[in-house]
Amino acid sequence: MMIVKVGYLISYDYNYLKYSLPKIYDNNKVQEIILVVDKDRLTWSGNKFEIPNDFFEWIKAFDTQRKIKILEDSFCNTTLSPMINETVERNYLYSKMGKCDWYIQLDCDEYFIDFSSFINELEKIYLERNRLLNQISVTVRFANLFKKIEKGFLVISPVKENCWVATSNPICYYGRVNEDNEKIESESVLVHQSWAREETEIYQKITNWGHKNDFNSESYFKLWKSLDDHNYKYIQNFHPLKNNNGIWNELKLLSVENIDDLLRFNENQIRRVFDKRKML
C-alpha cells in the first residue's frame, strides 16, 4: 500500500489551517500529518508572532483519527536570509516525516479542491515508475487569490503558476523546489489565499516571508492597497518576483461572498473560474 505523509509549516497565518486541513485529513492514504512551528515564535525574518492556545485545542479536537503530530524547533538564524531560513525549516520537516512513498508539504493558506483525485494521480505515478525508484517531484496548478474586495475576490487569471507539492525525494534547495528531481506537472488545482487577506495580515506577510528581500515590498504593498473594483482591470504582468515575467497576467473579479463559498466549487468549476475567458 502506498504511504503518504503531509507536513505543514505553522506561523503567523496559522488560522488558515482551519480551511486547509479538512481538505486533506480524511484521505485514508495519508498516514500522518506533521505540523512544524518555531519554538521561539519567530518568523524567518526574526519578528515575533503569537499563536493562541485555543488554536492547539482546536487541532486536538479536530484530530479524531490521531494523525497529527506537532513539532517545535528554532528556525530563525538572523545571519541567514529569510529564504534560507525557510528552506532549512522545510528540510527539517522532511527529516521528521520518516519513510514513506510521497512527502507532501503545504502551507496553511493552500487549499486542495479535490485532494483524493491528486492522491489517485500520485498512486498511478507510484505504480508506473517502479514504486518510485526515480526521484520525482509533482507540481500542481497554483490558483492565486489576490485581493478580497466588497464585490468578491480578485483572482489571478489565467493560471500559469505551478507549486511544488509532492516528492519521493525529500530534500529541497529553495523553498520547496528541487530542480534535480524529475518534475511531473499535475492538473490538480491548489487554491492559494496568499494575498486575499486583511491589510494588516498582508503587511505582516511581506515583511516576514521567505521572499522578504526579493523585491521592494513597500512599493508592492502600495500597489496592492490601491486596487479596487474599478482599477483592477488595468493592471497587467504584476508578479513581484524577478524571472516571473508573464506569470501573473491580469486580474478577474470572482463574485463570491467568502472563502467558504469558493471552496464549495468542484475542480472543474475552479478551472472555469480561473480561465480568463469565463468568470462567474
Coordinates of C-alpha atoms in Angstrom, one line a residue:
M1 CA 0.0 0.0 0.0
M2 CA 1.3 3.4 -0.9
I3 CA 2.1 5.6 2.1
V4 CA 1.6 9.4 2.1
K5 CA 2.6 11.9 4.7
V6 CA 1.7 15.6 4.8
G7 CA 3.5 18.4 6.5
Y8 CA 2.6 22.0 7.3
L9 CA 4.7 24.9 8.4
I10 CA 2.8 26.8 11.1
S11 CA 3.5 30.5 11.7
Y12 CA 1.6 33.8 11.9
D13 CA -1.1 32.7 9.4
Y14 CA -1.9 29.6 11.5
N15 CA -5.7 30.3 11.3
Y16 CA -5.9 29.4 7.6
L17 CA -5.1 25.8 8.5
K18 CA -8.8 25.6 9.5
Y19 CA -9.6 25.7 5.8
S20 CA -6.7 23.6 4.5
L21 CA -6.6 20.7 6.9
P22 CA -10.2 19.5 6.4
K23 CA -9.5 19.2 2.7
I24 CA -6.8 16.5 3.2
Y25 CA -7.4 15.0 6.6
D26 CA -9.8 12.1 5.9
N27 CA -7.9 10.6 3.0
N28 CA -7.0 7.1 4.0
K29 CA -3.7 7.1 2.2
V30 CA -2.5 9.9 4.5
Q31 CA -0.9 8.1 7.3
E32 CA 0.5 11.1 9.3
I33 CA 0.3 14.9 9.3
I34 CA 3.1 16.8 10.9
L35 CA 2.9 20.4 11.9
V36 CA 6.1 22.3 12.5
V37 CA 6.3 25.6 14.4
D38 CA 9.2 27.8 15.6
K39 CA 9.5 27.2 19.3
D40 CA 10.6 30.8 19.9
R41 CA 7.6 32.1 17.8
L42 CA 10.0 33.9 15.5
T43 CA 9.4 34.4 11.7
W44 CA 12.2 33.8 9.2
S45 CA 12.9 37.5 9.4
G46 CA 13.3 37.4 13.2
N47 CA 10.0 39.1 14.2
K48 CA 7.8 37.8 16.9
F49 CA 4.4 36.2 16.4
E50 CA 1.8 34.6 18.6
I51 CA -0.4 31.5 18.4
P52 CA -3.2 31.4 21.0
N53 CA -3.6 28.2 22.9
D54 CA -7.1 27.7 21.6
F55 CA -5.6 27.0 18.2
F56 CA -3.8 24.0 19.5
E57 CA -7.0 23.0 21.4
W58 CA -8.8 23.1 18.0
I59 CA -6.2 20.8 16.5
K60 CA -6.6 18.4 19.4
A61 CA -10.4 18.3 19.0
F62 CA -10.2 18.1 15.2
D63 CA -7.7 15.2 15.2
T64 CA -10.2 12.4 15.8
Q65 CA -8.0 9.8 14.0
R66 CA -4.9 10.8 15.9
K67 CA -2.9 11.5 12.7
I68 CA -1.4 14.8 13.7
K69 CA 2.0 15.4 15.3
I70 CA 3.2 18.9 16.4
L71 CA 7.0 19.5 16.4
E72 CA 8.8 22.6 17.6
D73 CA 12.4 23.8 17.0
S74 CA 14.3 27.1 16.2
F75 CA 14.3 28.2 12.5
C76 CA 15.3 31.8 12.7
N77 CA 19.0 32.5 12.2
T78 CA 19.4 36.2 11.7
T79 CA 22.7 35.7 10.0
L80 CA 20.9 34.0 7.1
S81 CA 18.4 35.3 4.6
P82 CA 14.6 34.6 5.2
M83 CA 14.6 32.3 2.2
I84 CA 17.5 30.2 3.6
N85 CA 15.7 30.0 6.9
E86 CA 12.5 28.9 5.1
T87 CA 14.4 26.2 3.3
V88 CA 16.1 25.0 6.5
E89 CA 12.7 24.6 8.1
R90 CA 11.2 22.8 5.1
N91 CA 14.1 20.3 5.2
Y92 CA 13.7 19.9 8.9
L93 CA 10.1 19.0 8.3
Y94 CA 11.1 16.4 5.6
S95 CA 13.6 14.9 8.0
K96 CA 10.9 14.3 10.6
M97 CA 8.4 12.7 8.3
G98 CA 10.0 9.3 8.3
K99 CA 9.9 6.8 5.5
C100 CA 7.0 7.0 3.1
D101 CA 6.3 6.9 -0.7
W102 CA 5.2 10.5 -1.1
Y103 CA 6.1 13.5 1.0
I104 CA 3.6 16.4 0.7
Q105 CA 4.3 19.9 2.0
L106 CA 1.6 22.5 2.2
D107 CA 1.3 26.0 3.7
C108 CA -1.7 26.9 5.9
D109 CA -3.2 29.2 3.1
E110 CA -3.2 26.4 0.4
Y111 CA -6.4 24.5 -0.2
F112 CA -6.8 21.4 -2.3
I113 CA -10.1 21.3 -4.2
D114 CA -10.0 17.6 -4.9
F115 CA -7.3 16.0 -2.8
S116 CA -8.5 12.4 -3.5
S117 CA -8.0 12.9 -7.2
F118 CA -4.5 14.2 -6.6
I119 CA -3.7 11.2 -4.4
N120 CA -5.0 8.8 -7.1
E121 CA -2.7 10.5 -9.6
L122 CA 0.3 10.0 -7.2
E123 CA -0.7 6.4 -6.9
K124 CA -0.7 6.0 -10.6
I125 CA 2.8 7.5 -10.8
Y126 CA 4.0 5.3 -8.0
L127 CA 2.9 2.2 -9.8
E128 CA 4.1 3.2 -13.2
R129 CA 7.6 4.3 -12.0
N130 CA 8.6 1.1 -10.4
R131 CA 7.5 2.2 -7.0
L132 CA 9.4 5.4 -7.1
L133 CA 12.9 4.3 -7.8
N134 CA 13.0 7.6 -9.7
Q135 CA 13.5 10.8 -7.8
I136 CA 10.3 12.7 -8.6
S137 CA 8.6 16.0 -7.7
V138 CA 5.0 16.7 -8.6
T139 CA 3.7 20.2 -9.0
V140 CA 0.1 21.4 -9.1
R141 CA -1.7 24.4 -10.6
F142 CA -1.5 27.3 -8.3
A143 CA -4.8 29.3 -8.3
N144 CA -4.0 32.5 -6.5
L145 CA -6.5 34.8 -4.8
F146 CA -5.0 38.3 -4.9
K147 CA -7.4 40.5 -3.0
K148 CA -10.8 40.4 -1.3
I149 CA -12.9 43.4 -2.1
E150 CA -16.6 44.2 -1.4
K151 CA -17.8 42.5 -4.6
G152 CA -15.8 39.3 -4.3
F153 CA -12.2 38.1 -4.9
L154 CA -9.7 39.5 -7.4
V155 CA -8.1 36.3 -8.8
I156 CA -5.0 35.9 -11.0
S157 CA -6.1 34.7 -14.4
P158 CA -5.2 32.5 -16.2
V159 CA -3.3 30.1 -14.0
K160 CA 0.2 29.8 -15.3
E161 CA 2.0 29.1 -12.0
N162 CA 2.9 25.7 -10.6
C163 CA 3.6 24.9 -6.9
W164 CA 6.0 22.1 -5.8
V165 CA 3.9 20.0 -3.5
A166 CA 4.8 16.3 -3.5
T167 CA 8.1 14.4 -3.8
S168 CA 9.6 11.0 -3.5
N169 CA 13.0 12.6 -2.7
P170 CA 12.6 14.6 0.5
I171 CA 15.1 17.4 0.1
C172 CA 14.7 21.0 -1.2
Y173 CA 17.2 23.7 -2.2
Y174 CA 15.0 26.8 -2.5
G175 CA 11.6 26.8 -0.7
R176 CA 10.1 23.6 -1.8
V177 CA 12.0 23.4 -5.1
N178 CA 14.4 20.6 -6.1
E179 CA 15.4 21.1 -9.7
D180 CA 17.4 17.9 -9.6
N181 CA 14.3 15.8 -9.4
E182 CA 12.2 14.7 -12.4
K183 CA 9.3 17.1 -12.5
I184 CA 5.7 16.0 -13.3
E185 CA 3.1 18.6 -13.7
S186 CA -0.3 17.7 -12.4
E187 CA -3.5 19.4 -13.5
S188 CA -4.8 19.3 -9.9
V189 CA -5.7 22.7 -8.5
L190 CA -4.4 24.2 -5.3
V191 CA -6.2 27.4 -4.3
H192 CA -3.7 29.9 -2.6
Q193 CA -5.1 32.6 -0.3
S194 CA -1.7 34.2 -0.4
W195 CA -2.8 37.9 -0.9
A196 CA -6.6 37.8 -0.3
R197 CA -6.2 38.8 3.4
E198 CA -6.7 41.8 5.6
E199 CA -4.4 44.7 5.1
T200 CA -2.5 44.2 8.4
E201 CA -2.0 40.5 7.5
I202 CA -0.6 41.3 4.1
Y203 CA 1.9 43.7 5.6
Q204 CA 2.9 41.1 8.2
K205 CA 3.3 38.5 5.4
I206 CA 5.5 40.6 3.1
T207 CA 7.8 41.7 5.9
N208 CA 8.3 38.1 7.2
W209 CA 8.0 35.5 4.5
G210 CA 10.9 33.9 2.6
H211 CA 10.7 36.4 -0.3
K212 CA 11.1 39.4 2.0
N213 CA 14.4 40.5 0.4
D214 CA 13.5 39.5 -3.1
F215 CA 11.5 42.7 -4.2
N216 CA 10.5 46.1 -3.0
S217 CA 7.8 45.0 -0.6
E218 CA 6.8 48.5 0.5
S219 CA 6.2 49.7 -3.1
Y220 CA 4.3 46.5 -4.0
F221 CA 2.2 46.8 -0.8
K222 CA 1.1 50.3 -2.0
L223 CA 0.1 48.8 -5.4
W224 CA -1.9 46.1 -3.7
K225 CA -3.7 48.6 -1.5
S226 CA -4.7 50.7 -4.4
L227 CA -6.6 48.1 -6.2
D228 CA -10.4 48.3 -6.2
D229 CA -13.4 47.1 -8.2
H230 CA -12.7 49.6 -11.0
N231 CA -9.0 49.9 -11.5
Y232 CA -8.1 46.1 -11.2
K233 CA -8.9 45.8 -14.9
Y234 CA -5.9 47.9 -15.9
I235 CA -3.1 46.0 -14.1
Q236 CA -1.0 43.6 -16.1
N237 CA 2.1 41.4 -15.7
F238 CA 2.4 42.2 -12.0
H239 CA 4.2 39.3 -10.3
P240 CA 6.6 40.8 -7.7
L241 CA 9.5 38.4 -8.2
K242 CA 12.1 38.6 -10.9
N243 CA 12.2 35.9 -13.5
N244 CA 8.4 35.5 -13.3
N245 CA 7.5 37.7 -16.3
G246 CA 4.1 36.8 -17.8
I247 CA 3.1 34.5 -14.9
W248 CA 0.6 36.9 -13.4
N249 CA -1.1 38.4 -16.4
E250 CA -4.2 40.0 -15.2
L251 CA -6.9 40.1 -12.6
K252 CA -10.5 39.0 -12.8
L253 CA -13.4 39.5 -10.4
L254 CA -14.9 36.4 -8.9
S255 CA -18.3 37.3 -7.4
V256 CA -18.4 35.1 -4.3
E257 CA -19.0 36.3 -0.8
N258 CA -16.3 34.5 1.1
I259 CA -13.7 31.7 1.0
D260 CA -16.2 29.1 2.2
D261 CA -18.4 29.7 -0.9
L262 CA -15.3 29.4 -3.1
L263 CA -14.2 26.1 -1.6
R264 CA -17.6 24.6 -2.3
F265 CA -16.7 24.6 -6.0
N266 CA -15.6 21.4 -7.6
E267 CA -12.3 21.2 -9.6
N268 CA -14.0 21.8 -13.0
Q269 CA -15.7 24.8 -11.7
I270 CA -12.5 26.2 -10.3
R271 CA -10.8 25.7 -13.6
R272 CA -13.5 27.6 -15.3
V273 CA -13.3 30.3 -12.7
F274 CA -9.7 30.9 -13.3
D275 CA -9.9 30.7 -17.1
K276 CA -9.6 34.2 -18.3
R277 CA -12.4 33.8 -20.8
K278 CA -15.0 32.5 -18.3
M279 CA -15.6 34.2 -14.9
L280 CA -18.5 33.9 -12.6

